[in-house]
mmCIF file of C-alpha atoms in Angstrom:
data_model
loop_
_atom_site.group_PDB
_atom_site.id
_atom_site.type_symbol
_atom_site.label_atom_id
_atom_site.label_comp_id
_atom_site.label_asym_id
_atom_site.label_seq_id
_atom_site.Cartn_x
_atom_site.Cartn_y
_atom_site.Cartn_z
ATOM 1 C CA UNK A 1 0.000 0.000 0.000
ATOM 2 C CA UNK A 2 3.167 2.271 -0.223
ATOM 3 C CA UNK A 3 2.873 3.010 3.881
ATOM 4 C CA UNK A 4 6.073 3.643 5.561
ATOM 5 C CA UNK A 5 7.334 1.323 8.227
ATOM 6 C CA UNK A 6 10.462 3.347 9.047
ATOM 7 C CA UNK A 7 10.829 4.156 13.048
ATOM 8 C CA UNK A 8 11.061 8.125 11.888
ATOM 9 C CA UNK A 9 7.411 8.260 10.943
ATOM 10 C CA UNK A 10 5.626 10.979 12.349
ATOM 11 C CA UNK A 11 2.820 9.091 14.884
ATOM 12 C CA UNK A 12 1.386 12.375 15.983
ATOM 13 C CA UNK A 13 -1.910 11.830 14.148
ATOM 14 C CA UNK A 14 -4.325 9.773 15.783
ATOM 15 C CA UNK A 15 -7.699 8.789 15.476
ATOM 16 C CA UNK A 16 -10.029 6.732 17.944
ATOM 17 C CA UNK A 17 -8.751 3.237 16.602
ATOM 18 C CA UNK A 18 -4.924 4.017 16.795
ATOM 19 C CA UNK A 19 -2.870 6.587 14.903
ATOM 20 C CA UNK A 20 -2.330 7.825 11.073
ATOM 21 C CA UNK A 21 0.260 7.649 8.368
ATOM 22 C CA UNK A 22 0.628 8.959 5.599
ATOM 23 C CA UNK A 23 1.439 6.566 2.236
ATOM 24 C CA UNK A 24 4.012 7.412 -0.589
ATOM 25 C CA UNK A 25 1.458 9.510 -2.041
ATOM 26 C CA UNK A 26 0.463 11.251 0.475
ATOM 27 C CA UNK A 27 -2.117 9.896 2.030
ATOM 28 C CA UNK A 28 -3.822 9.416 5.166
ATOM 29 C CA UNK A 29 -3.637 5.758 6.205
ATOM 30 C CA UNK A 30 -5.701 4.754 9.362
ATOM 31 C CA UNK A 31 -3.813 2.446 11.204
ATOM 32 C CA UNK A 32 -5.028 0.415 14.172
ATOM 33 C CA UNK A 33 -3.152 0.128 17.483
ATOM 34 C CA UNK A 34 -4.838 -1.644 20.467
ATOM 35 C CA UNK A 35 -3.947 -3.233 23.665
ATOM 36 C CA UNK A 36 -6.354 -6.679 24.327
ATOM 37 C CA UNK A 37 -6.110 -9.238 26.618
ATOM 38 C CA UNK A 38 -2.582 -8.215 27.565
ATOM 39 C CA UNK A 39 -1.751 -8.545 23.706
ATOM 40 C CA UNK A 40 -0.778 -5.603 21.520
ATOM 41 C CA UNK A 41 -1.914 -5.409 18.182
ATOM 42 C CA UNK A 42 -1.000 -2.784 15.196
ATOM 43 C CA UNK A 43 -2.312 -3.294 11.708
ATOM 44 C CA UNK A 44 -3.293 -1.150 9.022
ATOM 45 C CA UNK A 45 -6.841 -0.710 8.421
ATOM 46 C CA UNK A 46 -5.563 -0.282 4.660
ATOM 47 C CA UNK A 47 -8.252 2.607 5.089
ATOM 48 C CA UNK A 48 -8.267 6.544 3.642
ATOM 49 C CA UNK A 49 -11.002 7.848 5.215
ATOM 50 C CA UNK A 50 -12.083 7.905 8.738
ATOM 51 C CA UNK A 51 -15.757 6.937 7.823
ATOM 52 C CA UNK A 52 -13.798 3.655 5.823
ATOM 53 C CA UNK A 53 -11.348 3.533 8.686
ATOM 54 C CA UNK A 54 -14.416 2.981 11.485
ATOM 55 C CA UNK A 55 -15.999 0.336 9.408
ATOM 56 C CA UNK A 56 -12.879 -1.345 9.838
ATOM 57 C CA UNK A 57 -12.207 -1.221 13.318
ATOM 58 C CA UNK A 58 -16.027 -2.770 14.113
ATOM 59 C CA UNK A 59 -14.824 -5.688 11.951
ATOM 60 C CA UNK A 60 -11.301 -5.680 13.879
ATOM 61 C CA UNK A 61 -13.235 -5.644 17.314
ATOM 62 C CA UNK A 62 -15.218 -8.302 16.136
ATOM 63 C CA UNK A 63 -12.563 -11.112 15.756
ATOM 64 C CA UNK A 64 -8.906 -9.577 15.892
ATOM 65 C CA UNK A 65 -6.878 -12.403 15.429
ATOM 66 C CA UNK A 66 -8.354 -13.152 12.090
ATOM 67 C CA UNK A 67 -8.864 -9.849 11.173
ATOM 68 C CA UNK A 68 -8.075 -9.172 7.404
ATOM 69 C CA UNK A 69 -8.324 -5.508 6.175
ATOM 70 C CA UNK A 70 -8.760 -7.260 2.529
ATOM 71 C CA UNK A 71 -11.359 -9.613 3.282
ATOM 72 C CA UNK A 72 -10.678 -13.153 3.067
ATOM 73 C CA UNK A 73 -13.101 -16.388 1.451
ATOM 74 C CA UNK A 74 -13.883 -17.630 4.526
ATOM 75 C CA UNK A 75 -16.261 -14.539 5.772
ATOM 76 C CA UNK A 76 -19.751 -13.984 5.331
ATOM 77 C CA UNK A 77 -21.501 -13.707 2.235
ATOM 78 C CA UNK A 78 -22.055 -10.549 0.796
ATOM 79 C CA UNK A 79 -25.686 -9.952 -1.065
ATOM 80 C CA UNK A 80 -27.084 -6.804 -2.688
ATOM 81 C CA UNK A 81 -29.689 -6.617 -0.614
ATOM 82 C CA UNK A 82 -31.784 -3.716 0.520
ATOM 83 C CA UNK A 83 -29.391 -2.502 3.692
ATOM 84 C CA UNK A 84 -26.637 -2.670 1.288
ATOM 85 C CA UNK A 85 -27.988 -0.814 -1.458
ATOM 86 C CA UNK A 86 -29.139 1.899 1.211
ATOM 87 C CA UNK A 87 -25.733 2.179 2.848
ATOM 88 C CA UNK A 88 -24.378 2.485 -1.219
ATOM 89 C CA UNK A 89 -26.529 5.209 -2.046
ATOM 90 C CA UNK A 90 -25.894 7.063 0.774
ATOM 91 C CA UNK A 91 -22.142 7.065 0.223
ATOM 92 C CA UNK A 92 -22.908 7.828 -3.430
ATOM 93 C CA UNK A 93 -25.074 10.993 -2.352
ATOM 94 C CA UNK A 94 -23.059 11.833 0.597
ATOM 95 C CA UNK A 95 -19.472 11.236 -0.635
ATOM 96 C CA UNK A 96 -19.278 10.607 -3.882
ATOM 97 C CA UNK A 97 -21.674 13.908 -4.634
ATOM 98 C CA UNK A 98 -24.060 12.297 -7.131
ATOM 99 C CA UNK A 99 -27.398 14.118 -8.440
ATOM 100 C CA UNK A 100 -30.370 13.587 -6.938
ATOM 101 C CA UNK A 101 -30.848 11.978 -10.408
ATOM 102 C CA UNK A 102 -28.036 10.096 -10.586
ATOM 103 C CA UNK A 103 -28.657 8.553 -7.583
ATOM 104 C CA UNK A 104 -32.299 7.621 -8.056
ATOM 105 C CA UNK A 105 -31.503 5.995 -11.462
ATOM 106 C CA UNK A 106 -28.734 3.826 -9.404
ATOM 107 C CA UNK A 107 -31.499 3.007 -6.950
ATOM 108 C CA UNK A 108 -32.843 1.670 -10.113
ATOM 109 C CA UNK A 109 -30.001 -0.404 -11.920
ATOM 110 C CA UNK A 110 -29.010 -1.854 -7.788
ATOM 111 C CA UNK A 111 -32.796 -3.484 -8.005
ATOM 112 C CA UNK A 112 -32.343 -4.579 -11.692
ATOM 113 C CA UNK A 113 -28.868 -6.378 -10.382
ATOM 114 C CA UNK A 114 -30.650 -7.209 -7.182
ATOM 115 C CA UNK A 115 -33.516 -9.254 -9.084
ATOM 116 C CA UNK A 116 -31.018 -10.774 -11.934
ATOM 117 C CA UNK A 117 -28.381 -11.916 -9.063
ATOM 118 C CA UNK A 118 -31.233 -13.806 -6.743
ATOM 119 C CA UNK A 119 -29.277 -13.192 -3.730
ATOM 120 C CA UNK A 120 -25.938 -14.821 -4.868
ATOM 121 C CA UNK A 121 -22.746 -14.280 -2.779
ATOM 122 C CA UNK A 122 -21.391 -10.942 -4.715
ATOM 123 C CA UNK A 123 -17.943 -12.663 -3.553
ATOM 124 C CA UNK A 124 -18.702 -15.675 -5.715
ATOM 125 C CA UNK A 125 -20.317 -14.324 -8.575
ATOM 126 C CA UNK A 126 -18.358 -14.868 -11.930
ATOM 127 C CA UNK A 127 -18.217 -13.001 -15.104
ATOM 128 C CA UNK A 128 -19.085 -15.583 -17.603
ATOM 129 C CA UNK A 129 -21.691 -17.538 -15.383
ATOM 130 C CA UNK A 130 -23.626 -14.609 -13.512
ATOM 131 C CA UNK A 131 -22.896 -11.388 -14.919
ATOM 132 C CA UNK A 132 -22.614 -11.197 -18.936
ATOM 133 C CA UNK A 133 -26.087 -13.248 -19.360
ATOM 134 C CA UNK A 134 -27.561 -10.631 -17.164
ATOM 135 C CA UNK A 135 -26.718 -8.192 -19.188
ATOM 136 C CA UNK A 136 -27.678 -10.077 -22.647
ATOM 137 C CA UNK A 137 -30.068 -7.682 -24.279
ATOM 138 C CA UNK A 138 -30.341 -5.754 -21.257
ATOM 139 C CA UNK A 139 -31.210 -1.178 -22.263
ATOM 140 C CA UNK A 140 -28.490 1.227 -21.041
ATOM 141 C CA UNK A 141 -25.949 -1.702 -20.524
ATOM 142 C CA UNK A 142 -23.357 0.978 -20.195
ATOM 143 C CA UNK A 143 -25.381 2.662 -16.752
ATOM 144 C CA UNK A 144 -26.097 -1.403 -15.536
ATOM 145 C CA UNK A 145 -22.238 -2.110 -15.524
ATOM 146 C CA UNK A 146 -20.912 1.536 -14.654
ATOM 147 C CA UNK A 147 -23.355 1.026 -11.355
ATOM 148 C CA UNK A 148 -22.047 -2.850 -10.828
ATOM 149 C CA UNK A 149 -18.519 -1.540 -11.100
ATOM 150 C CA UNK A 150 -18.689 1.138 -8.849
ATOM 151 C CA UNK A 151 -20.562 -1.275 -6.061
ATOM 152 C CA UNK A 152 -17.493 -4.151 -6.342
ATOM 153 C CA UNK A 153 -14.920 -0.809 -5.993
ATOM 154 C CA UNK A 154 -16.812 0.659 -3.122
ATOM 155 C CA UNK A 155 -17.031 -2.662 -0.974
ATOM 156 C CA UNK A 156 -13.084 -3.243 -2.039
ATOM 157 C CA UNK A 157 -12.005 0.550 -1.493
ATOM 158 C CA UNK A 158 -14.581 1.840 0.940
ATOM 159 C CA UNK A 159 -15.982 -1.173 2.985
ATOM 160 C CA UNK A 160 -12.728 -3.271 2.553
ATOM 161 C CA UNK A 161 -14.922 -6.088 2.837
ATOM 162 C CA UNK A 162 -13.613 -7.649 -0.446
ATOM 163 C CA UNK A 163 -10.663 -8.260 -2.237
ATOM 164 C CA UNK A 164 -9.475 -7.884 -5.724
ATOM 165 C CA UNK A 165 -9.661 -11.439 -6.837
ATOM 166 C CA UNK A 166 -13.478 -11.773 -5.277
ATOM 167 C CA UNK A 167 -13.999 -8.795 -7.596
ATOM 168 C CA UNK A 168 -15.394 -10.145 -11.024
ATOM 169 C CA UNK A 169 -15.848 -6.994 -12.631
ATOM 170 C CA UNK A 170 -11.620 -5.727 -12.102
ATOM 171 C CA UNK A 171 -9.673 -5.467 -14.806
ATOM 172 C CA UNK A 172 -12.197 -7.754 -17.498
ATOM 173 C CA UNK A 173 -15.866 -5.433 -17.160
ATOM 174 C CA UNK A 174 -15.339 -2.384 -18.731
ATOM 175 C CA UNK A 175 -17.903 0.062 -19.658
ATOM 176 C CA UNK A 176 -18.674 0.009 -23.371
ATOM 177 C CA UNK A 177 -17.947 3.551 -24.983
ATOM 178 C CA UNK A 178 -21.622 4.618 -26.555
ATOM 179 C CA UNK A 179 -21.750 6.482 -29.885
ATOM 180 C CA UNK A 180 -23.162 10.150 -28.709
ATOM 181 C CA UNK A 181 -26.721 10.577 -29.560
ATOM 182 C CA UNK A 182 -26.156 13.675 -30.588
ATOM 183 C CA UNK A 183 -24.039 12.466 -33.253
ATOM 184 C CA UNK A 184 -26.978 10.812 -34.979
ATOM 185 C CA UNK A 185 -29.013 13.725 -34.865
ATOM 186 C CA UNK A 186 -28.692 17.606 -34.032
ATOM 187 C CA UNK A 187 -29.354 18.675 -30.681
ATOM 188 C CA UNK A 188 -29.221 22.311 -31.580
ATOM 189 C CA UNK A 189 -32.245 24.588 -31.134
ATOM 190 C CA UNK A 190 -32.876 26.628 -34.165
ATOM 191 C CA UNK A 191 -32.229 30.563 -32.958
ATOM 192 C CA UNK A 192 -36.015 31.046 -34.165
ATOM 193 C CA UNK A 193 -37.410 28.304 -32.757
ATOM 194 C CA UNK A 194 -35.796 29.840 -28.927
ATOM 195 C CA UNK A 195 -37.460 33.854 -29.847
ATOM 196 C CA UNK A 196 -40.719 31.890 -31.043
ATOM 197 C CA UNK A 197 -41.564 29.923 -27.617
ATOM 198 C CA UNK A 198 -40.024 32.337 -25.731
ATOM 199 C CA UNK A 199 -42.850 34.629 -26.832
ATOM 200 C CA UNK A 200 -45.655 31.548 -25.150
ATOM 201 C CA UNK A 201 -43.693 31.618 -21.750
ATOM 202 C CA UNK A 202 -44.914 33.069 -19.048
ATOM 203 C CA UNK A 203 -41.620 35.482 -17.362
ATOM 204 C CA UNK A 204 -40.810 33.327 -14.664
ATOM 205 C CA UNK A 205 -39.642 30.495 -17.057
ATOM 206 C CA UNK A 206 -38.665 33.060 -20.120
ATOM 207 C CA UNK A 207 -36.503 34.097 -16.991
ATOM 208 C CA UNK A 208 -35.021 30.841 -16.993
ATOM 209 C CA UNK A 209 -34.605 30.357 -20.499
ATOM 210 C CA UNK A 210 -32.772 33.544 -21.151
ATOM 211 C CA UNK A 211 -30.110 32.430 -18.265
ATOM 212 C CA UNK A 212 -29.154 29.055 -20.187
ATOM 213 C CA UNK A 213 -29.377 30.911 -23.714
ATOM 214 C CA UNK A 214 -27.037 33.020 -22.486
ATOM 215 C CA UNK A 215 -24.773 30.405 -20.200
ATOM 216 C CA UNK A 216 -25.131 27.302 -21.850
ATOM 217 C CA UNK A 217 -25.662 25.704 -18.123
ATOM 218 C CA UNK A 218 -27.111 22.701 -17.196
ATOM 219 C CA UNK A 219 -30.642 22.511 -16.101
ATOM 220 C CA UNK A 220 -29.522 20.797 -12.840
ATOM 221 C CA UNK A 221 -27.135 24.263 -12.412
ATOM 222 C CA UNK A 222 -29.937 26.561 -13.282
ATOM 223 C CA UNK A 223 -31.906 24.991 -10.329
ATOM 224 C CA UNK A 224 -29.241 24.950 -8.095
ATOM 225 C CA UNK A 225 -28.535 28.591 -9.123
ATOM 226 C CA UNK A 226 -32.023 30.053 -8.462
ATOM 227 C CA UNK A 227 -32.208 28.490 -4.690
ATOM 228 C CA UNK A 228 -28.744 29.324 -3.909
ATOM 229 C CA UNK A 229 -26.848 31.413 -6.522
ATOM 230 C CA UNK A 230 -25.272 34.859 -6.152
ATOM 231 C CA UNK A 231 -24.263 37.494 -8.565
ATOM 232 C CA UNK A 232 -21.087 39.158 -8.800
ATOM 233 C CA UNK A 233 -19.571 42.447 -10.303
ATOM 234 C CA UNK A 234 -17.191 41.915 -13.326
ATOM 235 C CA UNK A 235 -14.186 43.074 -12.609
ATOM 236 C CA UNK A 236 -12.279 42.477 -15.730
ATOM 237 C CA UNK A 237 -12.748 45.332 -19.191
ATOM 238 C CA UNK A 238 -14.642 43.521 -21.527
ATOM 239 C CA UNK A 239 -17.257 44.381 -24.261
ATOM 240 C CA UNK A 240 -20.815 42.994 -23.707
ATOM 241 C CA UNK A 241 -20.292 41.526 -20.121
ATOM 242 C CA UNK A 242 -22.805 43.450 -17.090
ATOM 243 C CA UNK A 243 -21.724 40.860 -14.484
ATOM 244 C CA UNK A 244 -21.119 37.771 -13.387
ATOM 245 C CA UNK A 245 -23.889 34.751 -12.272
ATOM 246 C CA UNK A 246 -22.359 32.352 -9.426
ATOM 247 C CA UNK A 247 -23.724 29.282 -9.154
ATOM 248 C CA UNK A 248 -22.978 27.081 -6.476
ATOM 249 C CA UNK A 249 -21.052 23.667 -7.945
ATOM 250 C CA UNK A 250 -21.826 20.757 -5.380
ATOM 251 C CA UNK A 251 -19.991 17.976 -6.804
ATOM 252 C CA UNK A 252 -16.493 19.864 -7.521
ATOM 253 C CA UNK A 253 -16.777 22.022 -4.635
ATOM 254 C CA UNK A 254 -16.179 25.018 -6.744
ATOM 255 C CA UNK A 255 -18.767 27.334 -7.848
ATOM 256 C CA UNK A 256 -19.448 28.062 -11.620
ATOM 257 C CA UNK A 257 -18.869 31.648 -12.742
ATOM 258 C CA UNK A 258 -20.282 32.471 -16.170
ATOM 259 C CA UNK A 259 -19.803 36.088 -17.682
ATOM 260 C CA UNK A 260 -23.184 37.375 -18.684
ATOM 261 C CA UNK A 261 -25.214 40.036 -20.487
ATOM 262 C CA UNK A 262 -27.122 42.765 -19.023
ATOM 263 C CA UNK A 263 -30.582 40.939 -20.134
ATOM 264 C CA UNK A 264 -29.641 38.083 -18.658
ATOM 265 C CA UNK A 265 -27.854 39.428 -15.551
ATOM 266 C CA UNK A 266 -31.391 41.003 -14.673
ATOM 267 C CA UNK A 267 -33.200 37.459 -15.674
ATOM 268 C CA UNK A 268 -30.650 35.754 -13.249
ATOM 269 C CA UNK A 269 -31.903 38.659 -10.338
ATOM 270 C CA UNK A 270 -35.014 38.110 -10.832
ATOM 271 C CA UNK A 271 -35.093 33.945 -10.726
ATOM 272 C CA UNK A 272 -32.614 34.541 -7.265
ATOM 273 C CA UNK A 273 -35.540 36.991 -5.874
ATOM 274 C CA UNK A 274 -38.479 34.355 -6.510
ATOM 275 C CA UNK A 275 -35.725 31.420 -4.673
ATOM 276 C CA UNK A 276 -36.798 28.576 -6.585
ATOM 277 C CA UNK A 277 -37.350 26.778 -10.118
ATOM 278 C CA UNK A 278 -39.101 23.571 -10.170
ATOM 279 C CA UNK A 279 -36.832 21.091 -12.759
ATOM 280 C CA UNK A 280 -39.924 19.437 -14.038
ATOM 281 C CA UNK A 281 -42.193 22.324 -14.081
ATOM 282 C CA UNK A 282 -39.761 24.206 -16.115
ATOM 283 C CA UNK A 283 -39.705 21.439 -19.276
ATOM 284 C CA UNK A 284 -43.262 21.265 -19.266
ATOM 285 C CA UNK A 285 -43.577 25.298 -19.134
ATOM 286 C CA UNK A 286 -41.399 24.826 -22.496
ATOM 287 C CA UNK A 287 -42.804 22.049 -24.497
ATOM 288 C CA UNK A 288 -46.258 23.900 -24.020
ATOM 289 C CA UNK A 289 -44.465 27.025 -25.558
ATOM 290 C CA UNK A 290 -43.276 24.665 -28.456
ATOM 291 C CA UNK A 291 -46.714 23.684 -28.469
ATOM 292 C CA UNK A 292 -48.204 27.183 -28.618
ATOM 293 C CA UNK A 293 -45.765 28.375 -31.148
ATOM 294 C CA UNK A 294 -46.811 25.706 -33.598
ATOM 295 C CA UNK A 295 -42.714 24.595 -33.495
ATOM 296 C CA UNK A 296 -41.360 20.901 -32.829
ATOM 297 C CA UNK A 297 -40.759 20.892 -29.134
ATOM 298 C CA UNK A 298 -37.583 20.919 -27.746
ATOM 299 C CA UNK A 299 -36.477 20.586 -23.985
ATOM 300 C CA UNK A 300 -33.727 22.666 -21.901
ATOM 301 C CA UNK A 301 -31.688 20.213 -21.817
ATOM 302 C CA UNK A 302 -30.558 20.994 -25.155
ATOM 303 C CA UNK A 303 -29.544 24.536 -24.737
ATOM 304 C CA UNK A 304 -26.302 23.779 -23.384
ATOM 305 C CA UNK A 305 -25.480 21.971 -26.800
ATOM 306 C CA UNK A 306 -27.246 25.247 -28.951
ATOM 307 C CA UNK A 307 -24.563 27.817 -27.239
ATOM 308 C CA UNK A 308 -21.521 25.984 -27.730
ATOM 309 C CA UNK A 309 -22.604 25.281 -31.406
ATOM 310 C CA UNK A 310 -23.936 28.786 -31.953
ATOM 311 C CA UNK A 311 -20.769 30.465 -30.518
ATOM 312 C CA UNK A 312 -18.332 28.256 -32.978
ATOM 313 C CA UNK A 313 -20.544 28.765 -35.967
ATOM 314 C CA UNK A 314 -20.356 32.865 -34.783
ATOM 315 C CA UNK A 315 -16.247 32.195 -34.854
ATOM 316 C CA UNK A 316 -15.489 31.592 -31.465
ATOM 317 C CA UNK A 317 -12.520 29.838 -30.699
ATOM 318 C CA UNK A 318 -13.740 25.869 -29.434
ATOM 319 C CA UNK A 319 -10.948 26.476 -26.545
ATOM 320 C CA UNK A 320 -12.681 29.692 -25.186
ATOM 321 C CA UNK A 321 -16.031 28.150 -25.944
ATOM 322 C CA UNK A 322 -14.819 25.447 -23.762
ATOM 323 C CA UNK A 323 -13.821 27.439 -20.735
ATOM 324 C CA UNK A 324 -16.866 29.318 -20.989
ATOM 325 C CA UNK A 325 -19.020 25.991 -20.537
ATOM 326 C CA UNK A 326 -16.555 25.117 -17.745
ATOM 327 C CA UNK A 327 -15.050 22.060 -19.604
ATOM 328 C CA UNK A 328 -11.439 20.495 -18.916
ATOM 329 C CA UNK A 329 -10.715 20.506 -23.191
ATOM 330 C CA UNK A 330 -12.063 21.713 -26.449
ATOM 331 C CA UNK A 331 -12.139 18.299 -27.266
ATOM 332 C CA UNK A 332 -15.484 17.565 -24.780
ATOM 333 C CA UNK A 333 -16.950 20.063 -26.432
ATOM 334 C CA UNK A 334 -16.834 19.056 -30.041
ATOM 335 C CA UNK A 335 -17.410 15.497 -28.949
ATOM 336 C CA UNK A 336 -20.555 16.093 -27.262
ATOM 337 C CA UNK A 337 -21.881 19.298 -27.715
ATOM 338 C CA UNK A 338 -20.605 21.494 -30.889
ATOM 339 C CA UNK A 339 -21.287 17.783 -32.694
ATOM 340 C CA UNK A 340 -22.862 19.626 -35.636
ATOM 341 C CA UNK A 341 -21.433 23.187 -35.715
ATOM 342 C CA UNK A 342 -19.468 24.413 -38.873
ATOM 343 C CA UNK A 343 -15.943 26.063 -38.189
ATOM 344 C CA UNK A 344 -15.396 29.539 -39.875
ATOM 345 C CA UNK A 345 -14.494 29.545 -43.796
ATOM 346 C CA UNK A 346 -10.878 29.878 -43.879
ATOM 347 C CA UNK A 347 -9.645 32.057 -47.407
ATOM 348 C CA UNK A 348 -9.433 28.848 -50.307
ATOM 349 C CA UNK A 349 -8.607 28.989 -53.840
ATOM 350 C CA UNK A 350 -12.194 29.075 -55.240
#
């Protein structure tokens, strides 16, 4: 595990099971040190966390001379069963920082595996026998095995209730790479199509509409942003730009600034004054616009995809269009949302 075992290590760390090192990365590693019986015992809980760490010192309690940070065959069986799942989810809400959404559609895929498995030992499952005819014609295979995977890494990284070779999905399950939708077809919302429904919207959603037209944010952020979002004064010299919407970014830890106009500064002021946006309201709102408007119907979903193609088809560079959308390369961007946008003519011979 990379810990060090030289006599200079610095013990002055502790934690109610024993005391901490720190690995060749870096690392906090919870290590247990207890006196029992007249026999002293110190062995690495192999855990990261203190949350991980305490799970490990019940099971130490429990039986320490056969205590195993790994896991070992000879322990109880392990079934996705409904504490389980719970205890998951939690960590995957709490911890991990998953969506609401995210979460309930793993709530989903953990009773689809739950149902297939029929209470099998999760340490005893195999890949040919149990898990691939599972999955044999099985919708969103990708989400089924992405959630599997994550359970078998949580229970060996987490829980430390299993070890690599009980784990059927390590190294051999991977999650098959899907072909974007929005390769297939266009995701982009005409420019008309936006002015026409936003002319059937009542102004609390126009509101919302005009702040992802003019951010190219999530819906999920544009929620987040209306029951908890701030502005902010721009202090840079820039053409165009009234100020600065702040919305708070849960899963990184690091809110999302976006550079706005004045219209949709004062639509961002007036969606923080009212304190809420309901996600589901907010789509129908739209596709009775569409409706109204006599236009196919689109939902906002798609209006991160229209500003990052209608900015590159304007000539924006994809590398600034990328920052502005808050993505790590250029390359996300024309992969999954500038799919169908049409660089700037460059001078040619005819």
């Amino acid at each position: 595990m990379g810990e060090s075992t030289g006599k200079s290590q610095d013990y002055a760390e502790t934690w109610e099971g024993g005391f901490i090192r720190h690995d060749s990365r870096g690392r906090k590693v919870y290590v247990i040190r207890r006196m029992i019986n007249g026999r002293s015992y110190k062995v690495s809980t192999r855990a990261t966390t203190l949350r991980a760490a305490m799970e490990q010192l019940k099971r130490f309690e429990t039986d320490p001379d056969h205590y195993n940070p790994a896991g070992s065959s000879h322990e109880a069986p392990i079934h996705l069963d409904a504490p389980l799942a719970a205890e998951f989810l939690a960590y995957s809400r709490d911890v991990d920082k998953n969506s609401s959404t995210w979460v309930k559609k793993q709530q989903g895929y953990l009773a689809w595996w739950a149902d297939q498995l029929k209470g099998r030992d999760l340490r005893k499952l195999t890949l040919l026998d149990d898990i691939l005819p599972a999955l044999e014609g099985a919708k969103a295979r990708g989400h089924r095995i992405a959630v599997l995977k994550r359970v078998y890494s949580w229970l060996r990284k987490v829980k430390h209730v299993l070890s690599v070779a009980e784990d059927p999905t390590f190294g051999r399950l991977t999650v098959p790479q899907a072909r974007p939708e929005q390769w297939k077809r266009t995701k982009v919302i005409p420019r008309e199509h936006y002015l026409l429904a936003h002319e059937y919207l009542a102004p609390h959603w126009r509101d919302g509409m005009d702040v992802q037209a003019g951010t190219g944010w999530h819906v999920s952020e544009l929620v987040r942003f209306a029951r908890m979002g701030s502005v902010e004064p721009y202090r840079g010299e820039a053409e165009g730009i009234a100020g600065v919407l702040v919305c708070p970014q849960t899963k990184s830890g690091v809110p999302l600034r976006t550079a706005v106009s004045t219209e949709v500064l004062e639509a961002g002021k007036r969606l923080l004054e009212r304190g809420s946006l309901s996600f589901e309201k907010y789509g129908l709102a739209i596709k009775g616009a569409c409706k109204a408007a006599g236009i196919p119907p689109f939902t906002p979903g798609r209006f991160r995809h229209s500003v990052a193609t209608w900015a590159i088809e304007k000539g924006a560079d994809p590398a600034s269009v990328a920052a502005f959308l808050n993505h790590k390369s250029p390359t996300t961007t024309r992969r999954f949302y500038a799919t169908h946008a049409v660089p700037t003519k460059v001078p040619t011979l005819r």
